Amino acid sequence: MDETPTGTQPATSRIDTSVAHPARRYDYFLGGKDNFAADRESADRMMTALPTARVSALENRRFLRRAVEHLAGEAGIRQFLDIGSGIPTSPNTHEIAQGIAPDARVVYVDNDPIVLAHARALLTSGPEGATAYVDADLREPRRILEHPDVRGTLDLSQPVALMLVAVLHFIPDTDDPRGLIAPLIQALAPGSYLVLSHATLDFMPARAAEHIRSLTSAEGFYPRPRAGIETLLSGLDPVDPGLVPTPEWRLQREPAPRPSAADVAGYAAVARVA
């Protein structure tokens, strides 16, 4: 197996090139070059089961842009905690937010050393705002909340947008995804928001969905039905248009034609913390 990604970023001693990582697999879906053979092989297996996986990845990035534009603009949010941020792909959360509000402050969280290397090199803030990167896992919410770079960049007594875009479908039910994110949501001040997108097989025939589920779970990928995703939003107030297929969330400014719900196979929502 090759020991360097298809790009120029060198591997570090912490990178296990034999195991696929969601951030590098996502990079491959988006046409990036910071991925290894294991990531590409895993992605190709997923695309065999879900031929539109690349379309879904692109639509998740578009949803992120629309959500951040809404929050930094209409909602007036100036702080963002982006967990499972992945390898930087422009426009990033801070680029979108600071393009609207130059004083916006953003913390990225991921657990891949390649993401860390890119973040340190590329995720630079404008002079009025701030960005930071935390090397941590969503499965360690307390560690994230107590990290000095989170505490030093964000004021958790003020509203924050918690970004969980295309990340919770990598957490199996046995790891209790709602329980994992509960401390994060509880730490948010009133007027904060949760930004969520999540894969689903709801738009496929039942027999095909069951077959795909058995294939994708072997890759550490766990699509959920609408009811399971609604559970992740429990106690929050979804903003219009609520939990909808990802390509349909505030699509008015997107060029036509748009991909279908079946093409993207995901739901998305932005919900307010009361």
mmCIF file of C-alpha atoms in Angstrom:
data_model
loop_
_atom_site.group_PDB
_atom_site.id
_atom_site.type_symbol
_atom_site.label_atom_id
_atom_site.label_comp_id
_atom_site.label_asym_id
_atom_site.label_seq_id
_atom_site.Cartn_x
_atom_site.Cartn_y
_atom_site.Cartn_z
ATOM 1 C CA MET A 1 0.000 0.000 0.000
ATOM 2 C CA ASP A 2 1.270 3.448 -0.848
ATOM 3 C CA GLU A 3 2.751 5.450 2.001
ATOM 4 C CA THR A 4 1.955 8.952 0.739
ATOM 5 C CA PRO A 5 -1.375 10.484 -0.254
ATOM 6 C CA THR A 6 -1.972 11.473 -3.841
ATOM 7 C CA GLY A 7 -1.184 15.067 -2.869
ATOM 8 C CA THR A 8 2.024 16.432 -1.404
ATOM 9 C CA GLN A 9 1.172 16.425 2.303
ATOM 10 C CA PRO A 10 3.666 14.094 4.018
ATOM 11 C CA ALA A 11 2.439 11.393 6.334
ATOM 12 C CA THR A 12 3.235 11.594 10.018
ATOM 13 C CA SER A 13 3.841 8.852 12.501
ATOM 14 C CA ARG A 14 0.230 9.145 13.717
ATOM 15 C CA ILE A 15 -1.330 8.454 10.315
ATOM 16 C CA ASP A 16 -2.375 4.838 9.790
ATOM 17 C CA THR A 17 -2.412 4.507 6.017
ATOM 18 C CA SER A 18 -3.938 1.031 6.200
ATOM 19 C CA VAL A 19 -7.246 2.207 7.703
ATOM 20 C CA ALA A 20 -9.764 4.426 5.918
ATOM 21 C CA HIS A 21 -10.621 7.672 7.683
ATOM 22 C CA PRO A 22 -13.900 9.578 7.092
ATOM 23 C CA ALA A 23 -12.142 12.925 6.546
ATOM 24 C CA ARG A 24 -9.824 11.516 3.865
ATOM 25 C CA ARG A 25 -12.629 9.503 2.259
ATOM 26 C CA TYR A 26 -14.725 12.684 2.121
ATOM 27 C CA ASP A 27 -11.757 14.477 0.564
ATOM 28 C CA TYR A 28 -11.710 11.810 -2.156
ATOM 29 C CA PHE A 29 -15.442 12.239 -2.773
ATOM 30 C CA LEU A 30 -14.879 15.982 -3.197
ATOM 31 C CA GLY A 31 -12.088 15.412 -5.711
ATOM 32 C CA GLY A 32 -9.259 16.193 -3.295
ATOM 33 C CA LYS A 33 -5.814 14.605 -3.254
ATOM 34 C CA ASP A 34 -5.098 14.164 0.442
ATOM 35 C CA ASN A 35 -6.157 10.538 0.727
ATOM 36 C CA PHE A 36 -4.550 7.113 0.772
ATOM 37 C CA ALA A 37 -5.279 3.844 -0.983
ATOM 38 C CA ALA A 38 -7.352 2.565 1.954
ATOM 39 C CA ASP A 39 -9.494 5.703 1.828
ATOM 40 C CA ARG A 40 -10.026 5.432 -1.917
ATOM 41 C CA GLU A 41 -10.817 1.728 -1.745
ATOM 42 C CA SER A 42 -13.359 2.321 1.027
ATOM 43 C CA ALA A 43 -14.900 5.221 -0.912
ATOM 44 C CA ASP A 44 -15.127 3.129 -4.064
ATOM 45 C CA ARG A 45 -16.893 0.354 -2.145
ATOM 46 C CA MET A 46 -19.355 2.897 -0.807
ATOM 47 C CA MET A 47 -19.948 4.298 -4.285
ATOM 48 C CA THR A 48 -20.712 0.781 -5.488
ATOM 49 C CA ALA A 49 -23.489 0.683 -2.914
ATOM 50 C CA LEU A 50 -24.353 4.395 -3.194
ATOM 51 C CA PRO A 51 -23.419 5.624 -6.691
ATOM 52 C CA THR A 52 -24.414 9.200 -5.799
ATOM 53 C CA ALA A 53 -22.106 9.420 -2.745
ATOM 54 C CA ARG A 54 -20.024 12.081 -4.475
ATOM 55 C CA VAL A 55 -23.134 14.148 -5.219
ATOM 56 C CA SER A 56 -24.103 13.825 -1.561
ATOM 57 C CA ALA A 57 -20.687 15.076 -0.412
ATOM 58 C CA LEU A 58 -20.906 18.109 -2.688
ATOM 59 C CA GLU A 59 -24.440 18.895 -1.542
ATOM 60 C CA ASN A 60 -23.379 18.714 2.094
ATOM 61 C CA ARG A 61 -20.767 21.390 1.384
ATOM 62 C CA ARG A 62 -23.407 23.531 -0.295
ATOM 63 C CA PHE A 63 -25.722 23.087 2.678
ATOM 64 C CA LEU A 64 -22.902 24.130 5.026
ATOM 65 C CA ARG A 65 -22.419 27.309 3.002
ATOM 66 C CA ARG A 66 -26.131 28.161 3.052
ATOM 67 C CA ALA A 67 -26.431 27.428 6.776
ATOM 68 C CA VAL A 68 -23.427 29.566 7.722
ATOM 69 C CA GLU A 69 -24.638 32.390 5.476
ATOM 70 C CA HIS A 70 -28.009 32.310 7.235
ATOM 71 C CA LEU A 71 -26.511 32.184 10.728
ATOM 72 C CA ALA A 72 -23.820 34.818 10.227
ATOM 73 C CA GLY A 73 -26.210 37.048 8.312
ATOM 74 C CA GLU A 74 -29.873 36.834 9.290
ATOM 75 C CA ALA A 75 -29.348 35.232 12.725
ATOM 76 C CA GLY A 76 -26.353 37.363 13.727
ATOM 77 C CA ILE A 77 -24.219 34.476 15.003
ATOM 78 C CA ARG A 78 -20.546 35.321 15.470
ATOM 79 C CA GLN A 79 -19.194 32.053 16.920
ATOM 80 C CA PHE A 80 -18.959 28.636 15.269
ATOM 81 C CA LEU A 81 -17.823 25.255 16.618
ATOM 82 C CA ASP A 82 -17.331 22.992 13.587
ATOM 83 C CA ILE A 83 -16.868 19.362 14.698
ATOM 84 C CA GLY A 84 -15.784 16.776 12.158
ATOM 85 C CA SER A 85 -14.670 19.613 9.922
ATOM 86 C CA GLY A 86 -12.572 17.451 7.606
ATOM 87 C CA ILE A 87 -9.729 18.463 5.325
ATOM 88 C CA PRO A 88 -10.149 22.168 4.489
ATOM 89 C CA THR A 89 -12.147 22.649 1.292
ATOM 90 C CA SER A 90 -12.831 26.248 0.294
ATOM 91 C CA PRO A 91 -15.064 27.933 1.150
ATOM 92 C CA ASN A 92 -14.566 26.902 4.761
ATOM 93 C CA THR A 93 -16.822 27.841 7.659
ATOM 94 C CA HIS A 94 -14.633 30.770 8.720
ATOM 95 C CA GLU A 95 -14.292 32.071 5.151
ATOM 96 C CA ILE A 96 -18.078 32.129 4.760
ATOM 97 C CA ALA A 97 -18.759 33.559 8.215
ATOM 98 C CA GLN A 98 -15.986 36.181 8.122
ATOM 99 C CA GLY A 99 -17.029 37.174 4.605
ATOM 100 C CA ILE A 100 -20.269 38.351 6.223
ATOM 101 C CA ALA A 101 -19.014 39.243 9.703
ATOM 102 C CA PRO A 102 -15.233 39.833 9.822
ATOM 103 C CA ASP A 103 -15.240 39.482 13.608
ATOM 104 C CA ALA A 104 -16.602 35.915 13.511
ATOM 105 C CA ARG A 105 -14.722 33.352 15.601
ATOM 106 C CA VAL A 106 -14.447 29.709 14.511
ATOM 107 C CA VAL A 107 -13.061 26.560 16.124
ATOM 108 C CA TYR A 108 -12.590 23.471 13.966
ATOM 109 C CA VAL A 109 -12.443 20.002 15.526
ATOM 110 C CA ASP A 110 -11.255 16.791 13.873
ATOM 111 C CA ASN A 111 -9.142 13.773 14.774
ATOM 112 C CA ASP A 112 -7.048 13.126 11.648
ATOM 113 C CA PRO A 113 -3.388 14.302 11.612
ATOM 114 C CA ILE A 114 -3.694 15.269 7.940
ATOM 115 C CA VAL A 115 -6.595 17.562 8.834
ATOM 116 C CA LEU A 116 -4.469 19.005 11.631
ATOM 117 C CA ALA A 117 -1.564 19.730 9.285
ATOM 118 C CA HIS A 118 -3.825 21.464 6.756
ATOM 119 C CA ALA A 119 -5.687 23.373 9.433
ATOM 120 C CA ARG A 120 -2.528 24.829 10.883
ATOM 121 C CA ALA A 121 -1.323 25.870 7.437
ATOM 122 C CA LEU A 122 -4.529 27.081 5.828
ATOM 123 C CA LEU A 123 -7.178 28.012 8.373
ATOM 124 C CA THR A 124 -5.984 31.533 9.006
ATOM 125 C CA SER A 125 -8.362 34.189 10.224
ATOM 126 C CA GLY A 126 -8.871 37.749 9.124
ATOM 127 C CA PRO A 127 -7.470 40.326 11.571
ATOM 128 C CA GLU A 128 -10.842 41.086 13.199
ATOM 129 C CA GLY A 129 -11.873 37.475 13.859
ATOM 130 C CA ALA A 130 -10.193 34.311 15.076
ATOM 131 C CA THR A 131 -9.833 30.659 14.106
ATOM 132 C CA ALA A 132 -8.470 27.702 16.032
ATOM 133 C CA TYR A 133 -8.143 23.972 15.462
ATOM 134 C CA VAL A 134 -8.633 21.290 18.122
ATOM 135 C CA ASP A 135 -7.325 17.776 17.591
ATOM 136 C CA ALA A 136 -10.145 15.793 19.220
ATOM 137 C CA ASP A 137 -12.901 13.268 18.577
ATOM 138 C CA LEU A 138 -16.663 13.833 18.696
ATOM 139 C CA ARG A 139 -16.771 10.861 21.070
ATOM 140 C CA GLU A 140 -14.998 13.056 23.648
ATOM 141 C CA PRO A 141 -17.425 15.980 24.041
ATOM 142 C CA ARG A 142 -16.130 17.016 27.467
ATOM 143 C CA ARG A 143 -12.570 17.161 26.182
ATOM 144 C CA ILE A 144 -13.717 19.414 23.346
ATOM 145 C CA LEU A 145 -15.623 21.748 25.644
ATOM 146 C CA GLU A 146 -12.770 21.999 28.135
ATOM 147 C CA HIS A 147 -9.996 22.393 25.565
ATOM 148 C CA PRO A 148 -8.090 25.660 26.110
ATOM 149 C CA ASP A 149 -8.300 26.564 22.407
ATOM 150 C CA VAL A 150 -12.089 26.275 22.541
ATOM 151 C CA ARG A 151 -12.281 28.274 25.760
ATOM 152 C CA GLY A 152 -9.785 30.816 24.475
ATOM 153 C CA THR A 153 -11.526 31.377 21.143
ATOM 154 C CA LEU A 154 -15.231 31.045 21.935
ATOM 155 C CA ASP A 155 -17.304 32.601 24.703
ATOM 156 C CA LEU A 156 -19.752 29.837 25.570
ATOM 157 C CA SER A 157 -21.885 32.270 27.549
ATOM 158 C CA GLN A 158 -22.833 33.789 24.183
ATOM 159 C CA PRO A 159 -24.604 32.093 21.242
ATOM 160 C CA VAL A 160 -22.581 29.579 19.232
ATOM 161 C CA ALA A 161 -23.422 27.614 16.083
ATOM 162 C CA LEU A 162 -22.548 23.951 16.646
ATOM 163 C CA MET A 163 -21.779 22.475 13.222
ATOM 164 C CA LEU A 164 -22.310 18.712 12.877
ATOM 165 C CA VAL A 165 -22.360 18.459 9.096
ATOM 166 C CA ALA A 166 -22.144 14.921 7.679
ATOM 167 C CA VAL A 167 -20.494 13.524 10.807
ATOM 168 C CA LEU A 168 -23.057 11.742 12.996
ATOM 169 C CA HIS A 169 -23.664 9.009 10.439
ATOM 170 C CA PHE A 170 -20.196 7.720 11.357
ATOM 171 C CA ILE A 171 -21.397 7.042 14.915
ATOM 172 C CA PRO A 172 -23.252 3.717 15.389
ATOM 173 C CA ASP A 173 -26.335 3.469 17.570
ATOM 174 C CA THR A 174 -24.293 1.432 20.055
ATOM 175 C CA ASP A 175 -22.203 4.579 20.725
ATOM 176 C CA ASP A 176 -25.362 6.607 21.483
ATOM 177 C CA PRO A 177 -24.958 9.607 19.148
ATOM 178 C CA ARG A 178 -27.656 11.612 20.966
ATOM 179 C CA GLY A 179 -25.885 10.987 24.259
ATOM 180 C CA LEU A 180 -22.588 12.103 22.754
ATOM 181 C CA ILE A 181 -23.899 15.425 21.508
ATOM 182 C CA ALA A 182 -26.073 16.139 24.557
ATOM 183 C CA PRO A 183 -23.200 17.710 26.585
ATOM 184 C CA LEU A 184 -22.313 19.893 23.597
ATOM 185 C CA ILE A 185 -25.889 21.136 23.229
ATOM 186 C CA GLN A 186 -26.285 21.620 26.984
ATOM 187 C CA ALA A 187 -23.149 23.796 26.988
ATOM 188 C CA LEU A 188 -24.645 26.185 24.418
ATOM 189 C CA ALA A 189 -26.145 29.486 25.503
ATOM 190 C CA PRO A 190 -29.775 30.260 24.632
ATOM 191 C CA GLY A 191 -29.955 31.609 21.102
ATOM 192 C CA SER A 192 -27.330 29.144 19.871
ATOM 193 C CA TYR A 193 -27.937 26.811 16.944
ATOM 194 C CA LEU A 194 -27.251 23.235 15.893
ATOM 195 C CA VAL A 195 -26.449 22.737 12.197
ATOM 196 C CA LEU A 196 -26.985 19.101 11.238
ATOM 197 C CA SER A 197 -26.875 16.990 8.109
ATOM 198 C CA HIS A 198 -27.130 13.215 8.114
ATOM 199 C CA ALA A 199 -27.268 10.380 5.584
ATOM 200 C CA THR A 200 -30.460 8.368 5.135
ATOM 201 C CA LEU A 201 -31.802 5.516 3.049
ATOM 202 C CA ASP A 202 -35.402 6.716 3.337
ATOM 203 C CA PHE A 203 -35.689 7.549 -0.349
ATOM 204 C CA MET A 204 -34.804 4.054 -1.552
ATOM 205 C CA PRO A 205 -36.946 0.908 -1.856
ATOM 206 C CA ALA A 206 -36.882 -1.073 1.393
ATOM 207 C CA ARG A 207 -35.100 -4.111 -0.044
ATOM 208 C CA ALA A 208 -32.396 -2.007 -1.685
ATOM 209 C CA ALA A 209 -31.969 0.047 1.493
ATOM 210 C CA GLU A 210 -31.409 -3.051 3.607
ATOM 211 C CA HIS A 211 -28.774 -4.332 1.178
ATOM 212 C CA ILE A 212 -26.997 -0.969 1.122
ATOM 213 C CA ARG A 213 -27.122 -0.756 4.924
ATOM 214 C CA SER A 214 -25.305 -4.064 5.244
ATOM 215 C CA LEU A 215 -22.584 -2.870 2.852
ATOM 216 C CA THR A 216 -22.061 0.600 4.289
ATOM 217 C CA SER A 217 -21.974 -0.512 7.934
ATOM 218 C CA ALA A 218 -18.832 -2.486 7.080
ATOM 219 C CA GLU A 219 -17.277 0.882 6.139
ATOM 220 C CA GLY A 220 -18.297 2.495 9.443
ATOM 221 C CA PHE A 221 -21.177 4.404 7.859
ATOM 222 C CA TYR A 222 -24.634 4.334 9.458
ATOM 223 C CA PRO A 223 -27.481 6.087 7.608
ATOM 224 C CA ARG A 224 -30.576 6.668 9.736
ATOM 225 C CA PRO A 225 -34.287 7.078 9.035
ATOM 226 C CA ARG A 226 -35.971 10.420 9.557
ATOM 227 C CA ALA A 227 -37.264 9.420 12.999
ATOM 228 C CA GLY A 228 -33.733 8.620 14.181
ATOM 229 C CA ILE A 229 -32.445 11.967 12.931
ATOM 230 C CA GLU A 230 -35.341 13.816 14.559
ATOM 231 C CA THR A 231 -34.192 12.299 17.863
ATOM 232 C CA LEU A 232 -30.872 14.102 17.436
ATOM 233 C CA LEU A 233 -32.791 17.389 17.268
ATOM 234 C CA SER A 234 -35.055 16.717 20.238
ATOM 235 C CA GLY A 235 -35.559 19.702 22.522
ATOM 236 C CA LEU A 236 -34.480 22.176 19.841
ATOM 237 C CA ASP A 237 -36.543 24.504 17.656
ATOM 238 C CA PRO A 238 -35.891 23.851 13.928
ATOM 239 C CA VAL A 239 -35.844 26.992 11.819
ATOM 240 C CA ASP A 240 -37.814 27.112 8.590
ATOM 241 C CA PRO A 241 -38.031 24.836 6.588
ATOM 242 C CA GLY A 242 -37.296 22.308 9.349
ATOM 243 C CA LEU A 243 -35.751 18.886 8.760
ATOM 244 C CA VAL A 244 -35.824 18.382 4.993
ATOM 245 C CA PRO A 245 -33.826 16.559 2.318
ATOM 246 C CA THR A 246 -30.405 18.206 2.183
ATOM 247 C CA PRO A 247 -30.728 19.733 -1.312
ATOM 248 C CA GLU A 248 -34.053 21.330 -0.317
ATOM 249 C CA TRP A 249 -32.843 23.356 2.684
ATOM 250 C CA ARG A 250 -33.169 27.030 1.641
ATOM 251 C CA LEU A 251 -32.296 26.228 -1.948
ATOM 252 C CA GLN A 252 -33.565 29.469 -3.462
ATOM 253 C CA ARG A 253 -30.106 30.770 -4.394
ATOM 254 C CA GLU A 254 -28.838 27.483 -5.820
ATOM 255 C CA PRO A 255 -28.707 27.122 -9.612
ATOM 256 C CA ALA A 256 -31.094 24.696 -11.282
ATOM 257 C CA PRO A 257 -31.371 21.846 -11.907
ATOM 258 C CA ARG A 258 -31.053 20.544 -8.363
ATOM 259 C CA PRO A 259 -30.283 16.923 -7.437
ATOM 260 C CA SER A 260 -33.176 14.920 -6.059
ATOM 261 C CA ALA A 261 -33.619 13.754 -2.477
ATOM 262 C CA ALA A 262 -32.777 10.221 -3.640
ATOM 263 C CA ASP A 263 -29.557 11.438 -5.285
ATOM 264 C CA VAL A 264 -28.307 13.059 -2.093
ATOM 265 C CA ALA A 265 -29.760 10.535 0.388
ATOM 266 C CA GLY A 266 -29.617 12.871 3.344
ATOM 267 C CA TYR A 267 -31.543 15.208 5.627
ATOM 268 C CA ALA A 268 -30.476 18.612 6.903
ATOM 269 C CA ALA A 269 -31.692 21.085 9.488
ATOM 270 C CA VAL A 270 -30.724 24.133 11.483
ATOM 271 C CA ALA A 271 -32.290 24.228 14.941
ATOM 272 C CA ARG A 272 -32.275 26.888 17.662
ATOM 273 C CA VAL A 273 -31.431 26.360 21.308
ATOM 274 C CA ALA A 274 -34.156 27.921 23.465
#
